[in-house]
mmCIF file of C-alpha atoms in Angstrom:
data_model
loop_
_atom_site.group_PDB
_atom_site.id
_atom_site.type_symbol
_atom_site.label_atom_id
_atom_site.label_comp_id
_atom_site.label_asym_id
_atom_site.label_seq_id
_atom_site.Cartn_x
_atom_site.Cartn_y
_atom_site.Cartn_z
ATOM 1 C CA MET A 1 -0.067 -0.032 0.076
ATOM 2 C CA LYS A 2 1.407 3.322 -0.938
ATOM 3 C CA GLN A 3 -1.565 5.485 -0.575
ATOM 4 C CA LEU A 4 -4.781 5.903 1.355
ATOM 5 C CA PRO A 5 -7.806 4.211 -0.182
ATOM 6 C CA ALA A 6 -10.753 6.379 -1.322
ATOM 7 C CA ASN A 7 -12.968 7.666 1.461
ATOM 8 C CA TRP A 8 -10.487 6.438 3.929
ATOM 9 C CA TRP A 9 -11.573 9.019 6.472
ATOM 10 C CA LEU A 10 -15.091 7.796 6.917
ATOM 11 C CA PRO A 11 -14.515 4.392 8.420
ATOM 12 C CA TRP A 12 -11.689 5.962 10.500
ATOM 13 C CA LEU A 13 -14.144 8.504 11.980
ATOM 14 C CA VAL A 14 -16.622 5.706 12.719
ATOM 15 C CA ARG A 15 -13.892 3.511 14.237
ATOM 16 C CA ALA A 16 -12.491 6.262 16.335
ATOM 17 C CA ARG A 17 -15.990 7.088 17.779
ATOM 18 C CA THR A 18 -16.514 3.417 18.678
ATOM 19 C CA GLN A 19 -13.136 3.498 20.615
ATOM 20 C CA LEU A 20 -13.691 6.573 22.395
ATOM 21 C CA VAL A 21 -17.129 5.297 23.626
ATOM 22 C CA GLU A 22 -15.420 2.329 24.860
ATOM 23 C CA HIS A 23 -12.892 4.173 26.946
ATOM 24 C CA ARG A 24 -15.070 7.239 27.777
ATOM 25 C CA ASN A 25 -15.234 6.513 31.407
ATOM 26 C CA LEU A 26 -11.555 6.163 31.653
ATOM 27 C CA LEU A 27 -10.836 9.324 29.857
ATOM 28 C CA ASN A 28 -13.444 11.265 32.001
ATOM 29 C CA ARG A 29 -11.995 10.031 35.338
ATOM 30 C CA ILE A 30 -8.363 10.907 34.617
ATOM 31 C CA ASN A 31 -9.284 14.440 33.179
ATOM 32 C CA VAL A 32 -7.477 17.152 35.171
ATOM 33 C CA PHE A 33 -6.407 19.826 32.690
ATOM 34 C CA PRO A 34 -7.189 22.557 32.107
ATOM 35 C CA VAL A 35 -9.974 21.941 34.619
ATOM 36 C CA ALA A 36 -10.782 18.736 36.499
ATOM 37 C CA ASP A 37 -14.569 18.373 35.242
ATOM 38 C CA ALA A 38 -14.543 14.764 34.406
ATOM 39 C CA ASP A 39 -15.968 15.293 30.591
ATOM 40 C CA THR A 40 -12.828 14.787 28.212
ATOM 41 C CA GLY A 41 -14.302 11.360 27.065
ATOM 42 C CA THR A 42 -17.731 12.565 26.713
ATOM 43 C CA ASN A 43 -16.713 15.708 24.723
ATOM 44 C CA LEU A 44 -14.544 13.702 22.416
ATOM 45 C CA VAL A 45 -17.122 10.928 21.832
ATOM 46 C CA THR A 46 -19.693 13.914 21.044
ATOM 47 C CA THR A 47 -17.511 15.576 18.745
ATOM 48 C CA LEU A 48 -16.360 12.868 16.596
ATOM 49 C CA GLY A 49 -19.768 11.574 16.843
ATOM 50 C CA ARG A 50 -20.857 14.761 15.065
ATOM 51 C CA ALA A 51 -18.409 14.284 12.187
ATOM 52 C CA ALA A 52 -19.171 10.491 11.683
ATOM 53 C CA ASP A 53 -23.015 11.055 11.639
ATOM 54 C CA THR A 54 -22.717 14.094 9.242
ATOM 55 C CA ALA A 55 -20.659 12.210 6.952
ATOM 56 C CA GLY A 56 -22.923 9.016 7.140
ATOM 57 C CA LEU A 57 -26.150 10.950 6.583
ATOM 58 C CA ALA A 58 -24.851 12.777 3.479
ATOM 59 C CA ASP A 59 -25.495 11.791 0.049
ATOM 60 C CA GLU A 60 -22.055 12.684 -0.979
ATOM 61 C CA PRO A 61 -19.876 12.890 2.069
ATOM 62 C CA ASP A 62 -16.686 14.882 1.998
ATOM 63 C CA PHE A 63 -14.080 15.127 4.878
ATOM 64 C CA ALA A 64 -14.244 18.982 5.172
ATOM 65 C CA SER A 65 -17.918 18.891 5.670
ATOM 66 C CA ALA A 66 -17.647 16.206 8.370
ATOM 67 C CA ALA A 67 -14.808 18.392 10.055
ATOM 68 C CA ARG A 68 -16.738 21.522 9.851
ATOM 69 C CA ALA A 69 -19.787 19.786 11.542
ATOM 70 C CA ALA A 70 -17.485 18.566 14.398
ATOM 71 C CA LEU A 71 -16.185 22.047 15.037
ATOM 72 C CA ARG A 72 -19.787 23.666 15.174
ATOM 73 C CA GLY A 73 -20.888 20.804 17.571
ATOM 74 C CA ALA A 74 -17.801 20.364 19.416
ATOM 75 C CA ARG A 75 -17.830 20.002 23.049
ATOM 76 C CA GLY A 76 -15.041 21.231 25.524
ATOM 77 C CA ASN A 77 -11.263 22.077 24.954
ATOM 78 C CA SER A 78 -10.676 18.663 23.683
ATOM 79 C CA GLY A 79 -13.217 18.367 21.316
ATOM 80 C CA THR A 80 -12.603 21.804 19.970
ATOM 81 C CA LEU A 81 -8.936 21.108 19.511
ATOM 82 C CA VAL A 82 -9.569 17.636 17.636
ATOM 83 C CA SER A 83 -12.290 19.204 15.440
ATOM 84 C CA VAL A 84 -9.847 22.015 14.501
ATOM 85 C CA TRP A 85 -7.118 19.415 13.702
ATOM 86 C CA LEU A 86 -9.557 17.472 11.438
ATOM 87 C CA LEU A 87 -10.443 20.812 9.730
ATOM 88 C CA GLY A 88 -6.689 21.299 9.054
ATOM 89 C CA LEU A 89 -6.247 17.829 7.780
ATOM 90 C CA ALA A 90 -9.434 18.240 5.524
ATOM 91 C CA GLY A 91 -8.125 21.622 4.139
ATOM 92 C CA GLU A 92 -4.920 20.315 3.177
ATOM 93 C CA LEU A 93 -6.109 17.102 1.518
ATOM 94 C CA GLU A 94 -8.989 18.735 -0.381
ATOM 95 C CA GLY A 95 -9.232 17.456 -3.825
ATOM 96 C CA LEU A 96 -7.036 14.229 -3.061
ATOM 97 C CA ASP A 97 -9.092 11.045 -3.095
ATOM 98 C CA CYS A 98 -6.074 8.829 -2.147
ATOM 99 C CA PRO A 99 -3.275 10.750 -0.550
ATOM 100 C CA ASP A 100 0.067 9.329 -0.117
ATOM 101 C CA GLY A 101 2.209 9.487 2.780
ATOM 102 C CA ALA A 102 3.965 12.876 1.945
ATOM 103 C CA GLN A 103 0.585 14.584 1.323
ATOM 104 C CA LEU A 104 -0.774 12.901 4.746
ATOM 105 C CA GLN A 105 2.117 14.321 6.541
ATOM 106 C CA ARG A 106 1.384 17.725 5.175
ATOM 107 C CA ALA A 107 -1.805 17.579 6.397
ATOM 108 C CA LEU A 108 -0.949 16.483 9.810
ATOM 109 C CA LEU A 109 1.547 19.311 10.152
ATOM 110 C CA ALA A 110 -1.369 21.561 8.931
ATOM 111 C CA GLY A 111 -3.742 20.210 11.514
ATOM 112 C CA SER A 112 -1.293 20.482 14.227
ATOM 113 C CA GLN A 113 -0.540 24.106 13.360
ATOM 114 C CA ARG A 114 -4.109 25.025 13.285
ATOM 115 C CA ALA A 115 -4.763 23.514 16.599
ATOM 116 C CA GLN A 116 -1.928 25.467 18.202
ATOM 117 C CA ASN A 117 -3.037 28.772 16.674
ATOM 118 C CA ALA A 118 -6.577 28.219 17.875
ATOM 119 C CA LEU A 119 -5.399 28.582 21.547
ATOM 120 C CA SER A 120 -4.358 31.816 23.277
ATOM 121 C CA GLN A 121 -1.905 29.860 25.603
ATOM 122 C CA PRO A 122 -1.062 26.481 24.026
ATOM 123 C CA ALA A 123 0.299 24.026 26.697
ATOM 124 C CA GLU A 124 2.558 21.164 26.316
ATOM 125 C CA GLY A 125 1.823 17.595 27.857
ATOM 126 C CA THR A 126 -1.655 17.833 26.214
ATOM 127 C CA VAL A 127 -3.456 16.609 23.100
ATOM 128 C CA LEU A 128 -1.345 19.322 21.225
ATOM 129 C CA THR A 129 1.746 17.401 22.216
ATOM 130 C CA VAL A 130 0.504 14.179 20.490
ATOM 131 C CA MET A 131 -0.405 16.163 17.410
ATOM 132 C CA SER A 132 2.831 17.524 17.214
ATOM 133 C CA ALA A 133 4.613 14.227 17.526
ATOM 134 C CA ILE A 134 2.753 12.521 14.912
ATOM 135 C CA ALA A 135 3.090 15.243 12.452
ATOM 136 C CA ALA A 136 6.800 14.945 12.922
ATOM 137 C CA VAL A 137 7.080 11.379 11.688
ATOM 138 C CA PRO A 138 8.544 11.155 8.208
ATOM 139 C CA PRO A 139 6.612 8.929 5.789
ATOM 140 C CA THR A 140 8.051 5.873 4.544
ATOM 141 C CA GLU A 141 7.263 3.730 1.162
ATOM 142 C CA ASN A 142 5.523 1.149 3.437
ATOM 143 C CA PHE A 143 2.281 2.893 4.154
ATOM 144 C CA GLY A 144 1.386 0.542 6.874
ATOM 145 C CA GLY A 145 4.747 1.086 8.392
ATOM 146 C CA TYR A 146 4.297 4.892 8.429
ATOM 147 C CA LEU A 147 0.830 4.549 10.117
ATOM 148 C CA SER A 148 2.390 2.224 12.653
ATOM 149 C CA GLY A 149 5.150 4.961 13.173
ATOM 150 C CA LEU A 150 2.511 7.417 13.673
ATOM 151 C CA VAL A 151 0.862 5.253 16.571
ATOM 152 C CA ALA A 152 4.267 4.605 18.178
ATOM 153 C CA ALA A 153 5.065 8.395 18.067
ATOM 154 C CA ALA A 154 1.662 9.023 19.713
ATOM 155 C CA GLU A 155 2.079 6.474 22.491
ATOM 156 C CA VAL A 156 5.750 7.914 23.457
ATOM 157 C CA ALA A 157 4.077 11.476 23.430
ATOM 158 C CA VAL A 158 1.229 10.188 25.698
ATOM 159 C CA ARG A 159 3.698 8.561 28.249
ATOM 160 C CA GLN A 160 5.548 11.868 28.418
ATOM 161 C CA THR A 161 2.391 13.712 29.529
ATOM 162 C CA ALA A 162 2.540 11.974 32.704
ATOM 163 C CA HIS A 163 5.502 14.306 33.699
ATOM 164 C CA ALA A 164 3.813 17.496 32.515
ATOM 165 C CA GLU A 165 3.571 20.450 34.947
ATOM 166 C CA HIS A 166 -0.160 19.944 35.221
ATOM 167 C CA ALA A 167 -0.162 16.261 35.617
ATOM 168 C CA ARG A 168 -1.539 14.684 38.721
ATOM 169 C CA HIS A 169 -0.747 11.176 40.488
ATOM 170 C CA GLY A 170 1.344 10.033 37.588
ATOM 171 C CA TRP A 171 -1.705 9.998 35.216
ATOM 172 C CA VAL A 172 -1.229 10.745 31.558
ATOM 173 C CA ASP A 173 -3.223 13.490 29.970
ATOM 174 C CA SER A 174 -6.794 12.578 29.221
ATOM 175 C CA GLY A 175 -6.929 14.494 25.979
ATOM 176 C CA ALA A 176 -3.598 13.128 24.801
ATOM 177 C CA LEU A 177 -4.645 9.469 25.377
ATOM 178 C CA GLY A 178 -7.949 10.172 23.304
ATOM 179 C CA MET A 179 -5.770 11.484 20.623
ATOM 180 C CA LEU A 180 -3.706 8.118 20.755
ATOM 181 C CA LEU A 181 -6.826 6.326 20.452
ATOM 182 C CA ILE A 182 -7.872 8.404 17.240
ATOM 183 C CA THR A 183 -4.495 7.774 15.740
ATOM 184 C CA SER A 184 -4.559 4.009 16.396
ATOM 185 C CA THR A 185 -7.889 3.675 14.868
ATOM 186 C CA LEU A 186 -6.600 5.457 11.575
ATOM 187 C CA HIS A 187 -3.990 2.545 11.396
ATOM 188 C CA THR A 188 -6.757 -0.195 11.919
ATOM 189 C CA ALA A 189 -9.064 1.391 9.578
ATOM 190 C CA VAL A 190 -6.764 1.761 6.726
ATOM 191 C CA THR A 191 -4.781 -1.536 7.228
ATOM 192 C CA GLY A 192 -7.579 -3.757 8.458
ATOM 193 C CA THR A 193 -5.179 -4.877 11.214
ATOM 194 C CA GLU A 194 -4.557 -3.906 14.939
ATOM 195 C CA THR A 195 -1.474 -2.016 15.503
ATOM 196 C CA THR A 196 1.370 -4.025 16.995
ATOM 197 C CA ALA A 197 2.119 -1.340 19.738
ATOM 198 C CA ASP A 198 1.337 -2.268 23.164
ATOM 199 C CA PHE A 199 -0.253 0.449 25.182
ATOM 200 C CA SER A 200 -2.842 -1.559 26.865
ATOM 201 C CA ASP A 201 -1.379 -0.307 30.305
ATOM 202 C CA LEU A 202 -2.596 3.181 29.479
ATOM 203 C CA LEU A 203 -6.225 1.888 28.908
ATOM 204 C CA VAL A 204 -6.925 1.154 32.649
ATOM 205 C CA LEU A 205 -7.348 3.272 35.491
ATOM 206 C CA PRO A 206 -4.125 4.087 37.158
ATOM 207 C CA PRO A 207 -3.672 2.604 40.533
ATOM 208 C CA ALA A 208 -2.739 6.024 41.944
ATOM 209 C CA PHE A 209 -6.335 7.146 41.193
ATOM 210 C CA GLU A 210 -7.768 4.969 44.031
ATOM 211 C CA GLY A 211 -8.693 6.973 47.054
ATOM 212 C CA LYS A 212 -7.928 10.261 45.246
ATOM 213 C CA LYS A 213 -10.367 13.237 44.416
ATOM 214 C CA LEU A 214 -10.545 14.712 41.025
ATOM 215 C CA VAL A 215 -9.918 18.170 42.641
ATOM 216 C CA ASP A 216 -7.495 18.551 45.533
ATOM 217 C CA SER A 217 -9.288 19.734 48.546
ATOM 218 C CA GLY A 218 -8.725 23.503 48.942
ATOM 219 C CA ALA A 219 -7.546 23.791 45.350
ATOM 220 C CA ALA A 220 -9.896 26.079 44.005
ATOM 221 C CA GLY A 221 -11.405 28.794 45.437
ATOM 222 C CA ALA A 222 -13.754 30.925 45.274
ATOM 223 C CA GLY A 223 -14.831 33.407 42.977
ATOM 224 C CA ALA A 224 -11.996 34.099 40.669
ATOM 225 C CA GLN A 225 -11.764 30.539 39.539
ATOM 226 C CA PRO A 226 -13.602 29.558 36.266
ATOM 227 C CA GLN A 227 -16.851 27.950 37.022
ATOM 228 C CA VAL A 228 -18.429 27.649 33.556
ATOM 229 C CA GLU A 229 -17.379 26.813 30.041
ATOM 230 C CA VAL A 230 -18.979 29.000 27.382
ATOM 231 C CA MET A 231 -19.056 28.085 23.834
ATOM 232 C CA CYS A 232 -20.634 29.648 20.736
ATOM 233 C CA THR A 233 -20.343 30.502 17.214
ATOM 234 C CA MET A 234 -19.852 34.070 15.744
ATOM 235 C CA GLN A 235 -19.544 35.673 12.601
ATOM 236 C CA LEU A 236 -16.589 38.258 12.390
ATOM 237 C CA PRO A 237 -14.091 39.710 10.056
ATOM 238 C CA VAL A 238 -10.686 38.124 10.470
ATOM 239 C CA TYR A 239 -9.191 41.393 11.701
ATOM 240 C CA GLU A 240 -11.586 41.667 14.739
ATOM 241 C CA VAL A 241 -10.559 38.080 15.958
ATOM 242 C CA THR A 242 -7.204 39.302 17.619
ATOM 243 C CA ALA A 243 -9.131 41.752 19.631
ATOM 244 C CA LEU A 244 -11.853 39.386 20.654
ATOM 245 C CA ARG A 245 -9.229 36.830 21.778
ATOM 246 C CA SER A 246 -7.483 39.476 23.874
ATOM 247 C CA ALA A 247 -10.601 40.656 25.530
ATOM 248 C CA LEU A 248 -11.976 36.991 26.468
ATOM 249 C CA ASP A 249 -8.307 36.490 27.764
ATOM 250 C CA THR A 250 -8.901 39.236 30.319
ATOM 251 C CA VAL A 251 -12.045 37.685 31.787
ATOM 252 C CA GLY A 252 -11.381 33.920 31.642
ATOM 253 C CA ASP A 253 -8.892 31.260 30.495
ATOM 254 C CA SER A 254 -8.832 28.312 28.197
ATOM 255 C CA VAL A 255 -9.612 30.653 25.339
ATOM 256 C CA SER A 256 -9.877 29.179 21.820
ATOM 257 C CA ILE A 257 -11.212 30.605 18.490
ATOM 258 C CA ALA A 258 -11.098 28.532 15.289
ATOM 259 C CA GLN A 259 -12.446 29.537 11.804
ATOM 260 C CA VAL A 260 -15.201 27.105 10.793
ATOM 261 C CA HIS A 261 -15.933 29.066 7.342
ATOM 262 C CA ALA A 262 -13.832 31.647 5.713
ATOM 263 C CA GLY A 263 -15.295 34.862 4.127
ATOM 264 C CA ASN A 264 -15.533 38.538 4.642
ATOM 265 C CA GLU A 265 -17.730 37.850 7.632
ATOM 266 C CA ALA A 266 -15.936 34.448 8.642
ATOM 267 C CA LEU A 267 -17.713 31.941 11.028
ATOM 268 C CA TRP A 268 -15.813 31.274 14.190
ATOM 269 C CA ALA A 269 -16.009 28.471 16.908
ATOM 270 C CA ILE A 270 -15.519 30.221 20.310
ATOM 271 C CA HIS A 271 -14.590 28.740 23.626
ATOM 272 C CA VAL A 272 -13.702 30.083 27.083
ATOM 273 C CA HIS A 273 -13.815 29.271 30.843
ATOM 274 C CA VAL A 274 -15.141 32.133 32.993
ATOM 275 C CA ALA A 275 -16.212 32.689 36.385
ATOM 276 C CA GLU A 276 -19.682 33.546 35.331
ATOM 277 C CA GLU A 277 -21.724 33.240 32.164
ATOM 278 C CA LYS A 278 -22.304 36.782 32.146
ATOM 279 C CA ASP A 279 -18.411 37.692 31.990
ATOM 280 C CA ALA A 280 -18.103 35.824 28.622
ATOM 281 C CA LEU A 281 -21.414 37.202 27.099
ATOM 282 C CA ARG A 282 -20.614 40.781 27.936
ATOM 283 C CA VAL A 283 -17.448 40.514 25.577
ATOM 284 C CA LEU A 284 -18.975 38.328 22.963
ATOM 285 C CA GLU A 285 -21.971 40.767 22.683
ATOM 286 C CA ALA A 286 -19.625 43.688 22.605
ATOM 287 C CA ALA A 287 -17.954 42.071 19.601
ATOM 288 C CA GLY A 288 -21.158 40.670 17.760
ATOM 289 C CA LYS A 289 -23.922 38.367 17.872
ATOM 290 C CA PRO A 290 -22.957 35.083 19.526
ATOM 291 C CA GLN A 291 -24.979 31.958 18.016
ATOM 292 C CA ASP A 292 -25.621 28.484 19.334
ATOM 293 C CA VAL A 293 -24.506 29.594 22.980
ATOM 294 C CA ARG A 294 -23.794 26.534 25.097
ATOM 295 C CA VAL A 295 -22.975 26.979 28.749
ATOM 296 C CA THR A 296 -21.613 23.936 30.831
ATOM 297 C CA ALA A 297 -20.873 24.007 34.684
ATOM 298 C CA LEU A 298 -17.141 23.107 35.319
ATOM 299 C CA ASP A 299 -18.335 21.322 38.646
ATOM 300 C CA ALA A 300 -17.549 17.584 37.896
ATOM 301 C CA ALA A 301 -20.122 16.729 40.700
ATOM 302 C CA GLU A 302 -22.908 18.612 38.795
ATOM 303 C CA HIS A 303 -21.697 19.027 35.260
ATOM 304 C CA GLN A 304 -25.201 19.725 33.821
ATOM 305 C CA GLU A 305 -25.446 21.398 30.480
ATOM 306 C CA ARG A 306 -27.924 24.139 29.815
ATOM 307 C CA HIS A 307 -28.553 25.662 26.518
ATOM 308 C CA ALA A 308 -28.940 29.397 25.896
ATOM 309 C CA GLY A 309 -29.601 29.253 22.381
ATOM 310 C CA ASP A 310 -32.609 31.718 22.687
ATOM 311 C CA ARG A 311 -29.884 34.378 22.916
ATOM 312 C CA ALA A 312 -28.626 33.460 19.399
#
C-alpha cells in the first residue's frame, strides 16, 4: 500500500468514535487539565460522533464537511482542538481522493499548526503534544509502516504527558490519550489490522487514582476560579478576532477561537472558561452576535449542560 484508499476518512471516524465510547469513562476520570471537570471522554465522543454522523447521512460525504460539523458541534477544550485538527487535515487534503504518505504528513502538520493557533496559551503535555509528535514522523514507502510509526510516536508522547507540569498522580493527559486512540484507529481502519504497539497499560485506571479526588481539597477557590465553560459560534471579520481573543483572555482562560468557514464575515467557533456566564457574554455581545451559545458547569459533581440558544 502506497496511498490511502478512497473515502479512507469515513471508516476512520466511525471506528474512532467507537474506541472513544469504549474508553469514555476512563478518559473522564483521569481528566484534570485545564480543569478537572470529568468530561474529556464525553466531549470527544460527542465531537467525533458529530463528524461521523454528518458524513454518514450525506448523499455525497466529504471530509471537510464532516470536520466543519465536528467543530460547530464540538464540546469542551479537547473536542474543539480535535475538530480544529480534523479541519486542518481536510483543508490540506482537499481534492486528493487517495493521498500518499507525503501528502498525509503535510496534512498532519497543517492540522497540528491550526490547533496550536486556535489557543491563546497552548500548553505542552496535552493533546497538542500528540498532534505535534505524529506530524513530525517522516513518511515511508511502506504506508502501513508509516501508520504504525504514527501510533508509536503518539504513544511516546502520551507517556511523556504524565510528567507535565499540570499532571497529577502520575496519570497521563486525558486528551492526549484520546488522541492516541484516534491515531490508533486510523491505522486499523486503513490497514484492516490492529496495531502491534502495546499501550494496553494506558487503557486502565491508574492505581494511583484509588482514593484520590478529582480536585485537590482546597485547590480552587472561590470566585476568581472559572466555574463555567461557554461555547458559541460568531460571524466576524478576520481582523477583529485578535481583539476578541485578547478581551476574552482578560475575563477567563482556556480561550480558543477557530475558523469554521472563511469569508468577509467568517464564522468562528469560540470557547472560554469564565467565573460567570455573564462575563463571557458581555465580551462576546460587544464584539457581535453570538450564536448557538452553550454553557456548561465546570463542577465535576454537577456537570449539567444548559442551553442558551435563545440568545442566538
